[in-house]
Short mmCIF file of C-alpha atoms in Angstrom, two decimals:
data_model
loop_
_atom_site.label_atom_id
_atom_site.label_comp_id
_atom_site.label_asym_id
_atom_site.label_seq_id
_atom_site.Cartn_x
_atom_site.Cartn_y
_atom_site.Cartn_z
CA MET T 8 0.00 0.00 0.00
CA THR T 9 1.41 3.40 -0.92
CA PRO T 10 1.83 6.12 1.77
CA ASN T 11 -0.97 8.20 0.22
CA LEU T 12 -3.36 5.28 0.35
CA ILE T 13 -2.41 4.51 3.96
CA HIS T 14 -3.03 8.16 4.90
CA LEU T 15 -6.38 8.06 3.14
CA SER T 16 -7.34 4.92 5.08
CA PHE T 17 -6.77 6.77 8.39
CA ILE T 18 -9.18 9.52 7.27
CA LEU T 19 -11.86 7.15 6.03
CA ARG T 20 -11.66 4.56 8.78
CA PRO T 21 -13.78 6.36 11.45
CA LEU T 22 -16.50 6.95 8.86
CA LEU T 23 -16.27 3.31 7.81
CA ILE T 24 -16.72 2.05 11.38
CA LEU T 25 -19.81 4.23 11.82
CA PHE T 26 -21.19 2.83 8.60
CA LEU T 27 -20.46 -0.74 9.69
CA ALA T 28 -22.15 -0.21 13.06
CA ALA T 29 -25.33 0.88 11.31
CA ALA T 30 -25.18 -1.89 8.72
CA GLY T 31 -26.20 -5.50 9.14
CA PRO T 32 -23.71 -8.20 10.16
CA SER T 33 -23.35 -9.62 6.67
CA CYS T 34 -22.34 -6.21 5.33
CA ARG T 35 -19.75 -5.82 8.10
CA MET T 36 -18.05 -9.09 7.30
CA LEU T 37 -18.02 -8.50 3.58
CA ILE T 38 -16.17 -5.22 4.00
CA ASN T 39 -13.75 -6.63 6.61
CA ALA T 40 -11.82 -3.37 6.76
CA ALA T 41 -8.14 -3.31 7.63
CA GLY T 42 -6.79 -1.24 10.47
CA GLY T 43 -6.37 -2.04 14.11
CA SER T 44 -5.43 0.50 16.76
CA TRP T 45 -2.54 1.21 19.11
CA GLU T 46 -2.42 2.29 22.75
CA VAL T 47 0.59 3.13 24.90
CA LEU T 48 -0.05 1.28 28.16
CA LYS T 49 3.08 2.37 30.00
CA SER T 50 5.59 4.96 28.87
CA ASP T 51 8.23 3.42 31.15
CA ILE T 52 8.21 -0.03 32.77
CA GLY T 53 11.78 0.40 34.02
CA ILE T 54 13.36 -2.25 31.79
CA SER T 55 13.45 -3.04 28.09
CA ALA T 56 11.25 -6.08 27.50
CA MET T 57 13.62 -8.43 25.66
CA HIS T 58 11.75 -11.57 26.76
CA MET T 59 8.02 -12.05 27.48
CA GLN T 60 5.75 -14.82 28.77
CA LEU T 61 2.03 -14.58 29.55
CA MET T 62 1.27 -16.47 32.75
CA ILE T 63 -1.99 -18.24 33.61
CA ASN T 64 -2.94 -15.50 36.11
CA ASP T 65 -3.02 -12.88 33.33
CA ARG T 66 0.30 -11.41 34.30
CA VAL T 67 3.27 -11.11 31.98
CA VAL T 68 6.82 -11.85 33.08
CA MET T 69 9.42 -9.73 31.27
CA PHE T 70 13.17 -9.35 31.57
CA ASP T 71 16.22 -7.96 29.81
CA ARG T 72 19.81 -8.55 31.10
CA THR T 73 21.74 -8.19 34.32
CA ASP T 74 24.87 -6.95 32.47
CA PHE T 75 23.05 -3.95 31.01
CA GLY T 76 23.78 -1.33 33.67
CA LYS T 77 21.30 0.05 36.18
CA SER T 78 17.66 -0.04 35.07
CA LYS T 79 14.98 2.57 35.74
CA ILE T 80 13.10 0.56 38.38
CA ASP T 81 14.42 -0.21 41.88
CA LEU T 82 14.25 -3.54 43.62
CA PRO T 83 11.89 -3.44 46.64
CA ASN T 84 12.82 -3.27 50.33
CA GLY T 85 16.41 -2.25 49.79
CA LYS T 86 17.32 -5.45 47.94
CA CYS T 87 20.49 -5.43 45.85
CA ARG T 88 22.17 -7.93 43.59
CA GLU T 89 25.87 -8.28 44.37
CA ASP T 90 27.98 -10.25 41.92
CA PRO T 91 31.78 -9.82 41.68
CA GLU T 92 31.72 -11.59 38.30
CA GLU T 93 29.21 -9.14 36.79
CA LEU T 94 30.44 -7.27 33.73
CA ALA T 95 28.50 -4.00 34.16
CA VAL T 96 27.64 -3.21 37.80
CA LYS T 97 29.00 -5.29 40.69
CA LYS T 98 26.28 -4.07 43.08
CA ASP T 99 22.95 -3.37 41.41
CA CYS T 100 19.88 -2.36 43.40
CA THR T 101 17.68 -2.09 40.31
CA ALA T 102 15.47 -4.76 38.73
CA HIS T 103 16.07 -6.46 35.39
CA SER T 104 12.81 -8.39 35.42
CA VAL T 105 9.25 -7.22 36.06
CA GLU T 106 5.78 -8.68 36.32
CA TYR T 107 3.13 -6.77 34.39
CA ASP T 108 -0.47 -7.09 35.61
CA VAL T 109 -2.61 -6.92 32.46
CA VAL T 110 -5.87 -6.17 34.29
CA LYS T 111 -4.50 -3.49 36.62
CA ASN T 112 -1.91 -2.10 34.16
CA THR T 113 0.72 -2.12 36.89
CA VAL T 114 4.34 -3.26 37.08
CA ARG T 115 6.07 -5.09 39.94
CA PRO T 116 9.89 -5.40 40.06
CA LEU T 117 11.35 -8.91 40.27
CA MET T 118 14.82 -10.05 41.31
CA VAL T 119 16.75 -12.19 38.87
CA LEU T 120 20.21 -13.14 40.12
CA THR T 121 22.01 -14.53 37.06
CA ASP T 122 22.30 -13.14 33.55
CA VAL T 123 19.23 -13.99 31.43
CA TRP T 124 20.51 -12.30 28.26
CA CYS T 125 19.35 -14.11 25.10
CA SER T 126 17.84 -17.03 27.00
CA SER T 127 14.85 -19.30 26.31
CA GLY T 128 11.90 -20.90 28.05
CA SER T 129 8.39 -22.34 28.05
CA LEU T 130 5.50 -22.90 30.43
CA SER T 131 5.50 -26.31 32.08
CA PRO T 132 2.28 -28.39 32.16
CA ASP T 133 1.50 -27.06 35.66
CA GLY T 134 1.74 -23.41 34.55
CA ARG T 135 5.20 -22.53 35.87
CA LEU T 136 7.61 -20.68 33.61
CA ILE T 137 10.73 -22.81 33.20
CA GLN T 138 13.38 -20.46 31.88
CA THR T 139 16.80 -21.67 30.77
CA GLY T 140 20.29 -20.41 30.06
CA GLY T 141 21.61 -16.98 29.24
CA PHE T 142 25.05 -15.40 29.35
CA ASN T 143 28.09 -15.46 31.63
CA ASP T 144 27.01 -16.68 35.10
CA GLY T 145 23.54 -17.57 33.77
CA ASP T 146 24.39 -19.81 30.84
CA ASP T 147 23.75 -23.13 32.62
CA VAL T 148 21.07 -21.91 35.05
CA VAL T 149 17.40 -22.91 35.17
CA ARG T 150 15.00 -20.34 36.61
CA VAL T 151 11.43 -21.01 37.72
CA PHE T 152 8.64 -18.48 38.08
CA ARG T 153 5.36 -19.55 39.64
CA PRO T 154 2.03 -17.82 38.84
CA CYS T 155 1.23 -16.77 42.38
CA SER T 156 0.78 -13.48 44.18
CA GLY T 157 4.07 -11.98 45.35
CA CYS T 158 6.21 -14.76 43.86
CA ASP T 159 9.72 -14.11 42.60
CA TRP T 160 12.32 -15.98 40.58
CA GLU T 161 13.75 -19.26 41.91
CA GLU T 162 17.13 -20.17 40.42
CA VAL T 163 18.92 -23.50 40.12
CA GLY T 164 22.61 -23.24 39.25
CA SER T 165 24.42 -25.74 37.02
CA ALA T 166 21.08 -27.36 36.13
CA LEU T 167 21.86 -27.66 32.40
CA ALA T 168 24.33 -30.04 30.83
CA ARG T 169 25.59 -27.35 28.42
CA ARG T 170 25.72 -23.56 28.36
CA ARG T 171 22.63 -22.33 26.51
CA TRP T 172 22.82 -18.91 24.87
CA TYR T 173 20.46 -18.25 21.91
CA ALA T 174 18.82 -21.68 22.27
CA THR T 175 15.20 -22.72 21.61
CA ASN T 176 12.84 -24.60 23.95
CA HIS T 177 9.73 -26.62 23.19
CA LEU T 178 7.30 -28.44 25.46
CA LEU T 179 7.05 -32.18 24.68
CA PRO T 180 4.06 -34.54 25.03
CA ASP T 181 5.59 -36.12 28.14
CA GLY T 182 5.81 -32.76 29.94
CA ARG T 183 9.55 -32.24 29.57
CA GLN T 184 11.12 -29.39 27.67
CA ILE T 185 13.67 -29.99 24.96
CA ILE T 186 16.36 -27.30 24.71
CA ILE T 187 18.03 -27.14 21.30
CA GLY T 188 21.25 -25.45 20.23
CA GLY T 189 22.68 -22.15 21.32
CA ARG T 190 25.95 -20.42 20.58
CA ALA T 191 28.66 -23.06 19.93
CA GLN T 192 26.26 -25.80 21.04
CA PHE T 193 25.42 -28.30 18.30
CA ASN T 194 23.33 -30.48 20.58
CA TYR T 195 20.16 -30.70 22.65
CA GLU T 196 19.08 -31.74 26.13
CA PHE T 197 15.95 -32.19 28.21
CA TYR T 198 14.60 -30.61 31.37
CA PRO T 199 13.74 -31.71 33.99
CA LYS T 200 16.54 -34.26 34.21
CA THR T 201 15.29 -37.79 34.78
CA GLY T 202 16.98 -41.18 34.74
CA SER T 203 19.56 -41.43 31.97
CA GLY T 204 18.41 -38.17 30.35
CA THR T 205 20.89 -35.98 32.22
CA LYS T 206 23.32 -35.29 29.38
CA ALA T 207 23.38 -33.47 26.05
CA TYR T 208 22.96 -35.26 22.73
CA ASN T 209 24.67 -34.33 19.47
CA LEU T 210 22.60 -32.82 16.64
CA PRO T 211 24.74 -32.80 13.46
CA PHE T 212 22.10 -30.71 11.66
CA LEU T 213 23.25 -27.71 13.71
CA VAL T 214 26.83 -28.24 12.53
CA GLU T 215 25.66 -28.47 8.92
CA THR T 216 23.67 -25.23 9.13
CA ASN T 217 26.37 -23.18 10.86
CA ASP T 218 27.81 -20.41 8.68
CA LYS T 219 31.38 -19.92 9.86
CA GLY T 220 31.86 -16.61 11.63
CA ILE T 221 28.16 -15.70 11.30
CA GLU T 222 26.22 -18.76 12.55
CA ASN T 223 22.74 -18.03 11.07
CA ASN T 224 21.34 -21.06 12.93
CA LEU T 225 20.73 -19.63 16.41
CA TYR T 226 17.28 -19.61 17.97
CA PRO T 227 16.19 -22.34 15.51
CA PHE T 228 12.47 -22.51 14.71
CA VAL T 229 11.13 -25.64 16.43
CA PHE T 230 7.58 -27.06 16.24
CA LEU T 231 6.07 -30.30 17.49
CA ASN T 232 4.64 -32.11 14.47
CA VAL T 233 1.38 -34.05 14.73
CA ASP T 234 3.30 -37.37 14.66
CA GLY T 235 5.27 -36.45 17.78
CA HIS T 236 8.50 -35.64 15.95
CA LEU T 237 10.07 -32.17 15.88
CA PHE T 238 10.26 -29.91 12.86
CA ILE T 239 13.54 -28.00 13.24
CA PHE T 240 14.41 -25.12 10.89
CA ALA T 241 17.84 -23.47 11.01
CA ASN T 242 19.51 -21.15 8.50
CA ASN T 243 17.69 -22.08 5.27
CA ARG T 244 16.94 -25.76 5.86
CA ALA T 245 14.74 -28.02 7.96
CA ILE T 246 14.52 -31.57 9.23
CA LEU T 247 11.95 -33.74 10.97
CA PHE T 248 13.65 -35.11 14.04
CA ASP T 249 12.83 -38.09 16.26
CA TYR T 250 14.22 -36.78 19.54
CA SER T 251 13.54 -40.07 21.37
CA LYS T 252 15.88 -41.99 19.03
CA GLY T 253 18.13 -39.13 18.01
CA THR T 254 17.50 -39.73 14.29
CA VAL T 255 16.46 -37.58 11.33
CA VAL T 256 13.15 -38.87 9.98
CA LYS T 257 12.95 -36.52 7.00
CA THR T 258 15.08 -33.85 5.34
CA TYR T 259 13.04 -31.04 3.80
CA PRO T 260 14.04 -29.12 0.66
CA GLU T 261 16.16 -26.03 1.13
CA MET T 262 14.30 -22.71 1.09
CA PRO T 263 14.16 -21.91 -2.66
CA ASP T 264 15.95 -18.55 -2.45
CA GLY T 265 18.71 -20.08 -0.32
CA ASN T 266 18.71 -17.16 2.10
CA PRO T 267 19.09 -17.63 5.88
CA ARG T 268 16.14 -16.94 8.17
CA SER T 269 17.58 -17.69 11.63
CA TYR T 270 19.50 -15.40 13.99
CA PRO T 271 21.28 -13.12 13.18
CA SER T 272 19.50 -13.06 9.81
CA THR T 273 16.36 -13.31 11.96
CA GLY T 274 13.13 -13.96 10.19
CA SER T 275 10.26 -15.55 12.09
CA ALA T 276 8.03 -18.61 11.81
CA VAL T 277 4.74 -20.14 12.93
CA LEU T 278 3.08 -23.53 12.81
CA LEU T 279 -0.18 -22.64 11.08
CA PRO T 280 -3.46 -23.56 12.83
CA LEU T 281 -4.07 -27.29 13.16
CA LYS T 282 -7.53 -28.32 11.93
CA LYS T 283 -9.74 -31.42 11.51
CA LEU T 284 -8.16 -32.90 14.61
CA GLN T 285 -10.49 -35.91 14.68
CA GLY T 286 -9.61 -36.99 11.13
CA ALA T 287 -7.45 -39.95 10.21
CA ILE T 288 -4.78 -37.55 8.93
CA VAL T 289 -4.07 -34.18 10.50
CA GLU T 290 -2.12 -31.86 8.22
CA ALA T 291 0.49 -29.44 9.50
CA GLU T 292 2.01 -26.45 7.72
CA VAL T 293 4.84 -24.09 8.68
CA LEU T 294 5.18 -20.48 7.51
CA VAL T 295 8.59 -18.75 7.60
CA CYS T 296 8.69 -15.02 6.80
CA GLY T 297 11.32 -12.35 6.39
CA GLY T 298 14.94 -12.37 7.42
CA ALA T 299 18.10 -10.96 5.86
CA PRO T 300 19.92 -12.05 2.68
CA LYS T 301 23.26 -13.83 2.81
CA GLY T 302 26.03 -11.47 3.83
CA SER T 303 23.76 -8.96 5.57
CA TYR T 304 25.34 -9.44 8.97
CA THR T 305 28.91 -8.86 7.78
CA SER T 306 27.74 -5.98 5.59
CA ALA T 307 26.11 -4.32 8.61
CA GLN T 308 29.36 -4.69 10.53
CA SER T 309 30.96 -2.63 7.76
CA GLY T 310 28.24 0.03 7.88
CA ARG T 311 26.32 -1.17 4.80
CA PHE T 312 22.72 -2.09 5.55
CA VAL T 313 21.29 -4.52 3.00
CA GLY T 314 17.55 -4.57 2.36
CA ALA T 315 15.70 -7.28 4.29
CA LEU T 316 13.88 -10.20 2.69
CA ARG T 317 10.34 -9.68 1.47
CA THR T 318 9.49 -13.34 1.00
CA CYS T 319 7.70 -16.01 3.00
CA GLY T 320 8.03 -19.74 2.51
CA ARG T 321 5.13 -22.07 3.34
CA ILE T 322 5.49 -25.85 3.50
CA LYS T 323 3.14 -28.70 4.38
CA ILE T 324 5.44 -30.66 6.67
CA THR T 325 3.16 -33.71 6.80
CA ASP T 326 3.23 -34.27 3.02
CA PRO T 327 5.21 -37.27 1.74
CA SER T 328 7.02 -35.01 -0.75
CA PRO T 329 6.73 -31.48 0.66
CA GLU T 330 7.76 -28.38 -1.28
CA TRP T 331 8.10 -24.76 -0.30
CA VAL T 332 5.57 -22.32 -1.75
CA MET T 333 6.95 -18.78 -1.85
CA GLU T 334 4.88 -15.65 -1.23
CA THR T 335 5.70 -11.94 -1.15
CA MET T 336 4.98 -9.69 1.83
CA PRO T 337 3.85 -6.08 1.34
CA ARG T 338 7.19 -4.94 2.76
CA ALA T 339 10.56 -6.45 3.57
CA ARG T 340 11.15 -7.25 7.24
CA VAL T 341 13.96 -8.50 9.45
CA MET T 342 13.54 -9.03 13.23
CA GLY T 343 9.75 -9.22 12.88
CA ASP T 344 7.56 -11.26 15.22
CA MET T 345 4.86 -13.65 13.99
CA LEU T 346 1.88 -14.35 16.27
CA LEU T 347 -1.15 -16.59 15.86
CA LEU T 348 -4.33 -14.63 16.56
CA PRO T 349 -7.37 -16.43 18.06
CA ASN T 350 -9.22 -16.43 14.71
CA GLY T 351 -6.35 -18.23 12.96
CA ASP T 352 -4.83 -15.19 11.25
CA VAL T 353 -1.11 -14.54 11.59
CA LEU T 354 0.11 -11.12 12.75
CA ILE T 355 3.55 -9.99 11.56
CA ILE T 356 4.76 -7.11 13.72
CA ASN T 357 7.93 -5.20 14.78
CA GLY T 358 11.27 -5.17 12.99
CA ALA T 359 13.23 -3.30 10.33
CA SER T 360 13.41 -3.26 6.55
CA ALA T 361 17.22 -3.23 6.33
CA GLY T 362 20.21 -4.60 8.18
CA SER T 363 20.49 -7.52 10.56
CA ALA T 364 20.02 -8.49 14.19
CA GLY T 365 22.82 -7.40 16.50
CA TRP T 366 24.06 -4.21 18.13
CA GLU T 367 23.33 -1.16 15.94
CA TYR T 368 22.76 -3.31 12.83
CA GLY T 369 19.07 -2.60 12.03
CA ARG T 370 17.81 0.29 9.90
CA ASN T 371 14.47 1.62 8.61
CA PRO T 372 11.95 0.44 11.23
CA VAL T 373 8.74 -1.11 9.95
CA PHE T 374 5.88 0.55 11.83
CA ASN T 375 2.94 -1.19 10.10
CA PRO T 376 1.92 -4.68 11.23
CA VAL T 377 0.69 -7.04 8.53
CA LEU T 378 -2.05 -9.65 8.75
CA TYR T 379 -1.61 -12.94 6.94
CA ARG T 380 -4.81 -14.91 6.29
CA PRO T 381 -3.75 -18.54 5.75
CA ASP T 382 -7.05 -19.70 4.18
CA ASN T 383 -7.19 -17.01 1.49
CA GLN T 384 -5.91 -17.65 -2.01
CA VAL T 385 -2.25 -16.97 -2.78
CA GLY T 386 -1.97 -13.31 -3.71
CA SER T 387 -4.73 -12.16 -1.37
CA ARG T 388 -3.41 -13.23 2.02
CA PHE T 389 -1.64 -10.08 3.25
CA GLU T 390 -3.27 -6.98 4.71
CA VAL T 391 -1.37 -3.91 5.96
CA GLU T 392 -2.54 -2.61 9.35
CA ASN T 393 -2.33 0.80 11.02
CA PRO T 394 1.16 1.77 12.24
CA SER T 395 2.68 2.36 15.62
CA SER T 396 4.86 5.43 16.12
CA ILE T 397 7.54 3.63 18.17
CA PRO T 398 10.45 1.86 16.43
CA ARG T 399 10.68 -1.74 17.63
CA MET T 400 14.09 -2.90 16.51
CA TYR T 401 16.53 -5.47 17.92
CA HIS T 402 15.30 -7.11 21.15
CA SER T 403 11.61 -6.27 20.63
CA THR T 404 8.83 -8.58 21.80
CA ALA T 405 5.15 -9.32 21.21
CA ILE T 406 2.67 -11.75 22.78
CA LEU T 407 -1.06 -12.47 22.56
CA LEU T 408 -3.16 -11.50 25.58
CA ARG T 409 -6.34 -13.22 26.78
CA ASP T 410 -8.52 -10.31 25.66
CA GLY T 411 -7.28 -10.61 22.06
CA ARG T 412 -4.89 -7.65 22.14
CA VAL T 413 -1.20 -8.02 21.34
CA LEU T 414 1.26 -6.73 23.94
CA VAL T 415 4.34 -5.11 22.36
CA GLY T 416 7.52 -4.00 24.11
CA GLY T 417 11.28 -3.86 24.02
CA SER T 418 13.84 -2.55 21.51
CA ASN T 419 17.35 -2.11 22.82
CA PRO T 420 19.84 -2.32 19.95
CA HIS T 421 22.75 -1.18 22.12
CA GLN T 422 25.23 -2.87 24.42
CA LEU T 423 24.00 -0.80 27.39
CA TYR T 424 20.95 1.30 28.19
CA GLU T 425 21.20 4.26 25.76
CA PHE T 426 18.43 6.85 25.94
CA THR T 427 19.96 9.84 24.13
CA GLY T 428 22.36 10.52 21.29
CA VAL T 429 21.68 7.29 19.41
CA LEU T 430 19.67 6.45 16.31
CA PHE T 431 17.21 4.18 18.15
CA PRO T 432 17.15 4.85 21.91
CA THR T 433 16.59 1.98 24.33
CA GLU T 434 12.82 1.62 24.58
CA LEU T 435 11.13 1.13 27.96
CA SER T 436 7.53 1.61 26.85
CA LEU T 437 4.77 -0.97 26.59
CA GLU T 438 2.06 -0.83 23.91
CA ALA T 439 -1.02 -2.82 22.97
CA PHE T 440 -2.07 -3.42 19.38
CA SER T 441 -5.79 -4.15 19.02
CA PRO T 442 -6.55 -5.98 15.76
CA SER T 443 -9.59 -4.78 13.84
CA TYR T 444 -11.71 -7.56 15.36
CA LEU T 445 -11.72 -5.44 18.54
CA ASP T 446 -13.20 -2.40 16.77
CA PRO T 447 -16.30 -1.10 18.64
CA GLY T 448 -18.37 -1.54 15.50
CA PHE T 449 -18.08 -5.31 15.85
CA ALA T 450 -18.99 -5.50 19.56
CA ASN T 451 -22.45 -6.99 18.96
CA LEU T 452 -20.90 -9.86 16.99
CA ARG T 453 -18.29 -10.68 19.64
CA PRO T 454 -19.07 -13.81 21.67
CA THR T 455 -18.83 -14.00 25.46
CA ILE T 456 -18.08 -17.44 26.90
CA ILE T 457 -20.39 -18.61 29.70
CA SER T 458 -19.05 -22.12 30.19
CA PRO T 459 -16.80 -23.89 30.78
CA ILE T 460 -15.42 -21.57 33.43
CA SER T 461 -11.86 -20.32 33.30
CA GLN T 462 -9.22 -22.74 34.65
CA ALA T 463 -11.45 -25.70 33.65
CA LYS T 464 -9.70 -29.07 33.44
CA LEU T 465 -10.15 -31.01 30.21
CA GLY T 466 -9.08 -34.46 29.08
CA TYR T 467 -7.89 -35.68 25.70
CA GLY T 468 -10.62 -36.59 23.20
CA GLN T 469 -13.26 -35.13 25.52
CA ARG T 470 -16.55 -33.76 24.24
CA VAL T 471 -17.12 -30.26 25.56
CA ALA T 472 -20.25 -28.13 25.32
CA VAL T 473 -19.15 -24.51 25.00
CA ARG T 474 -21.88 -22.00 25.88
CA PHE T 475 -21.67 -18.37 24.84
CA THR T 476 -23.70 -15.26 24.15
CA VAL T 477 -23.82 -12.98 21.12
CA THR T 478 -25.99 -9.86 21.34
CA GLY T 479 -26.27 -9.34 17.59
CA THR T 480 -27.49 -11.67 14.86
CA LEU T 481 -25.68 -15.01 15.02
CA ASN T 482 -24.38 -16.74 11.92
CA GLY T 483 -24.20 -20.31 13.18
CA ASN T 484 -22.13 -21.46 10.21
CA SER T 485 -19.30 -19.11 11.12
CA VAL T 486 -18.70 -20.20 14.73
CA THR T 487 -15.51 -22.02 15.63
CA VAL T 488 -13.68 -22.80 18.87
CA THR T 489 -9.92 -22.41 19.03
CA MET T 490 -7.27 -23.20 21.63
CA VAL T 491 -3.99 -21.25 21.77
CA ALA T 492 -0.85 -22.13 23.73
CA PRO T 493 0.75 -19.07 25.42
CA SER T 494 4.25 -18.67 23.99
CA PHE T 495 7.63 -17.51 25.26
CA ASN T 496 8.76 -14.69 22.97
CA THR T 497 12.25 -13.39 22.35
CA HIS T 498 14.42 -12.55 19.34
CA SER T 499 11.53 -12.70 16.85
CA PHE T 500 10.43 -16.23 17.73
CA SER T 501 7.55 -17.39 19.92
CA MET T 502 8.56 -20.72 21.44
CA ASN T 503 5.83 -23.31 21.98
CA GLN T 504 3.29 -21.26 20.01
CA ARG T 505 0.38 -23.41 18.81
CA LEU T 506 -3.25 -22.97 17.74
CA LEU T 507 -5.77 -25.80 17.44
CA VAL T 508 -9.19 -25.49 15.84
CA LEU T 509 -11.42 -27.72 17.96
CA GLY T 510 -14.41 -27.49 15.63
CA GLY T 511 -17.50 -25.44 14.97
CA GLY T 512 -20.91 -25.39 13.33
CA SER T 513 -23.82 -27.35 14.88
CA VAL T 514 -24.71 -24.37 17.04
CA LYS T 515 -27.97 -24.56 18.94
CA ALA T 516 -29.89 -21.73 20.57
CA LEU T 517 -30.54 -22.04 24.31
CA GLY T 518 -32.44 -18.79 24.79
CA LYS T 519 -32.24 -15.16 23.88
CA SER T 520 -28.71 -14.43 22.62
CA THR T 521 -27.41 -17.63 24.29
CA TYR T 522 -25.97 -20.53 22.30
CA GLU T 523 -24.06 -23.76 22.62
CA VAL T 524 -21.56 -25.44 20.32
CA GLY T 525 -20.16 -28.92 20.88
CA VAL T 526 -16.47 -29.61 20.25
CA VAL T 527 -13.97 -32.38 20.94
CA THR T 528 -10.56 -31.69 22.49
CA PRO T 529 -7.37 -32.96 20.78
CA GLY T 530 -6.86 -36.69 21.04
CA SER T 531 -3.27 -36.79 22.27
CA GLY T 532 -0.26 -34.88 23.54
CA ASN T 533 1.24 -35.02 20.05
CA LEU T 534 -1.46 -32.60 18.97
CA ALA T 535 -1.58 -30.59 22.20
CA PRO T 536 1.07 -31.18 24.88
CA SER T 537 -0.40 -31.21 28.37
CA GLY T 538 -0.70 -27.77 29.87
CA TYR T 539 -2.60 -24.50 29.87
CA TYR T 540 -4.24 -23.01 26.78
CA LEU T 541 -6.45 -20.04 25.99
CA LEU T 542 -9.83 -21.15 24.64
CA PHE T 543 -11.77 -18.78 22.37
CA VAL T 544 -15.14 -18.82 20.62
CA VAL T 545 -14.77 -17.16 17.21
CA HIS T 546 -17.83 -15.76 15.39
CA GLN T 547 -17.44 -14.35 11.90
CA GLU T 548 -13.67 -14.12 12.54
CA ILE T 549 -14.26 -12.10 15.73
CA PRO T 550 -12.96 -13.87 18.85
CA SER T 551 -14.37 -13.77 22.35
CA GLU T 552 -12.20 -12.98 25.29
CA GLY T 553 -10.34 -16.19 26.05
CA ILE T 554 -10.62 -18.42 29.09
CA TRP T 555 -7.85 -20.55 30.55
CA VAL T 556 -8.26 -24.31 30.21
CA HIS T 557 -5.92 -27.05 31.38
CA ILE T 558 -5.66 -30.15 29.22
CA GLN T 559 -4.08 -33.30 30.61
#
């Protein structure tokens, strides 16, 4: 979309929403106007949100680094962190982690003892955040954060078999996490440690995808396939890996353009929504978007900032002979984040249109998010959304909230906190992006879930009656129920991100504006590892507020 057209859309959009509110529901959905809106929630949360995880109590744990200098938020009750091995400040009485309360819009400082810089993590089946690795004194540490009032970080030193810096975690069907790769680590390990599984295991694929002096295979994109194996993408290639036997089940074709997509070339990726879960065959597709062409990292080191990649590759990983299908985004993007929205759309947000990940290496921030609609025809899947005014460069983050908004924070492309005299100052603000499904004109089409209640416990293959209200006219053929795993986001990748479409249709009326739809939960942990998910009712592509459910 050209700048003039974007400007025109801002002028026309308020008039369009008024028109939609007065029109019937069918007219609203046919127009399906682009847009979305932004709100600054906090101008200063004290730290730059390099890592984010939504917890099951609707609070978000965020952190940056302990070797970053003093932050802008003090630790409570005179607490200080004293570490003679620290590289920046030996005695630091400021926080480098905070807990953000989504409902109250408040921030509470947390005390992290070891360096969490460029670390990884995932929620465990019981809702704890298990957070692993980092830099310096934190590279072999496991940290645990419990979703309880007043809780703080618990740290376990020397809990990992290898130092993990720029690694990727994924929750497995048996409740363990697998931790893959990291700087100079061509292997993987499991946590918690049980029986013989206390060591690290070699993964030659990480050696094969390592570009000497650049790497381009850090923070690999990892997804649990529907057969229980792991899809692992690094650099420009992917494998299907049987982690229980340590063998490669399938080698996928190289990305057609041959360009790297992993850190520091830093594209992003999602496992597209899983559907028809009760069928004999469940298909799975992966979408990889953006990144930086070969040589971009070394060019940026020399002060030359190469244009980012504008392409996406999509591949059906369950096909016997899968091939990449290439698509073109409206704008090039490196260091962008890709999030699954409750209605199955993909949001591409944050990043730059030139350069690479790394200190001072990004240029030309991309302010406009883009929606990708997986079920549309090729050529009509992308939609440019309204822009933010805040550059979100290296070390930016984004996660989905229970109310359907997207929380956006971070951006610190410097070795220390730098607030003045630099091209992109360290960013301490927190924003929310509201996709167009939250526009007031659609409020009468938005469902409200009555039952099950939040925190409900569900089994595998269980039939569930989901009751909800819609105040406007219901289109029973456009009702679906989705289930989204809350992801751990850092460095343009959301670990453990997953969306399952439980079903829809067969809606029956129970009374005025009250309805019920019957669905069946996933049949196994291969489809949905045990743990907490956000459950949404989606009507005409407009999701309800989610509720927490626990499947086991």
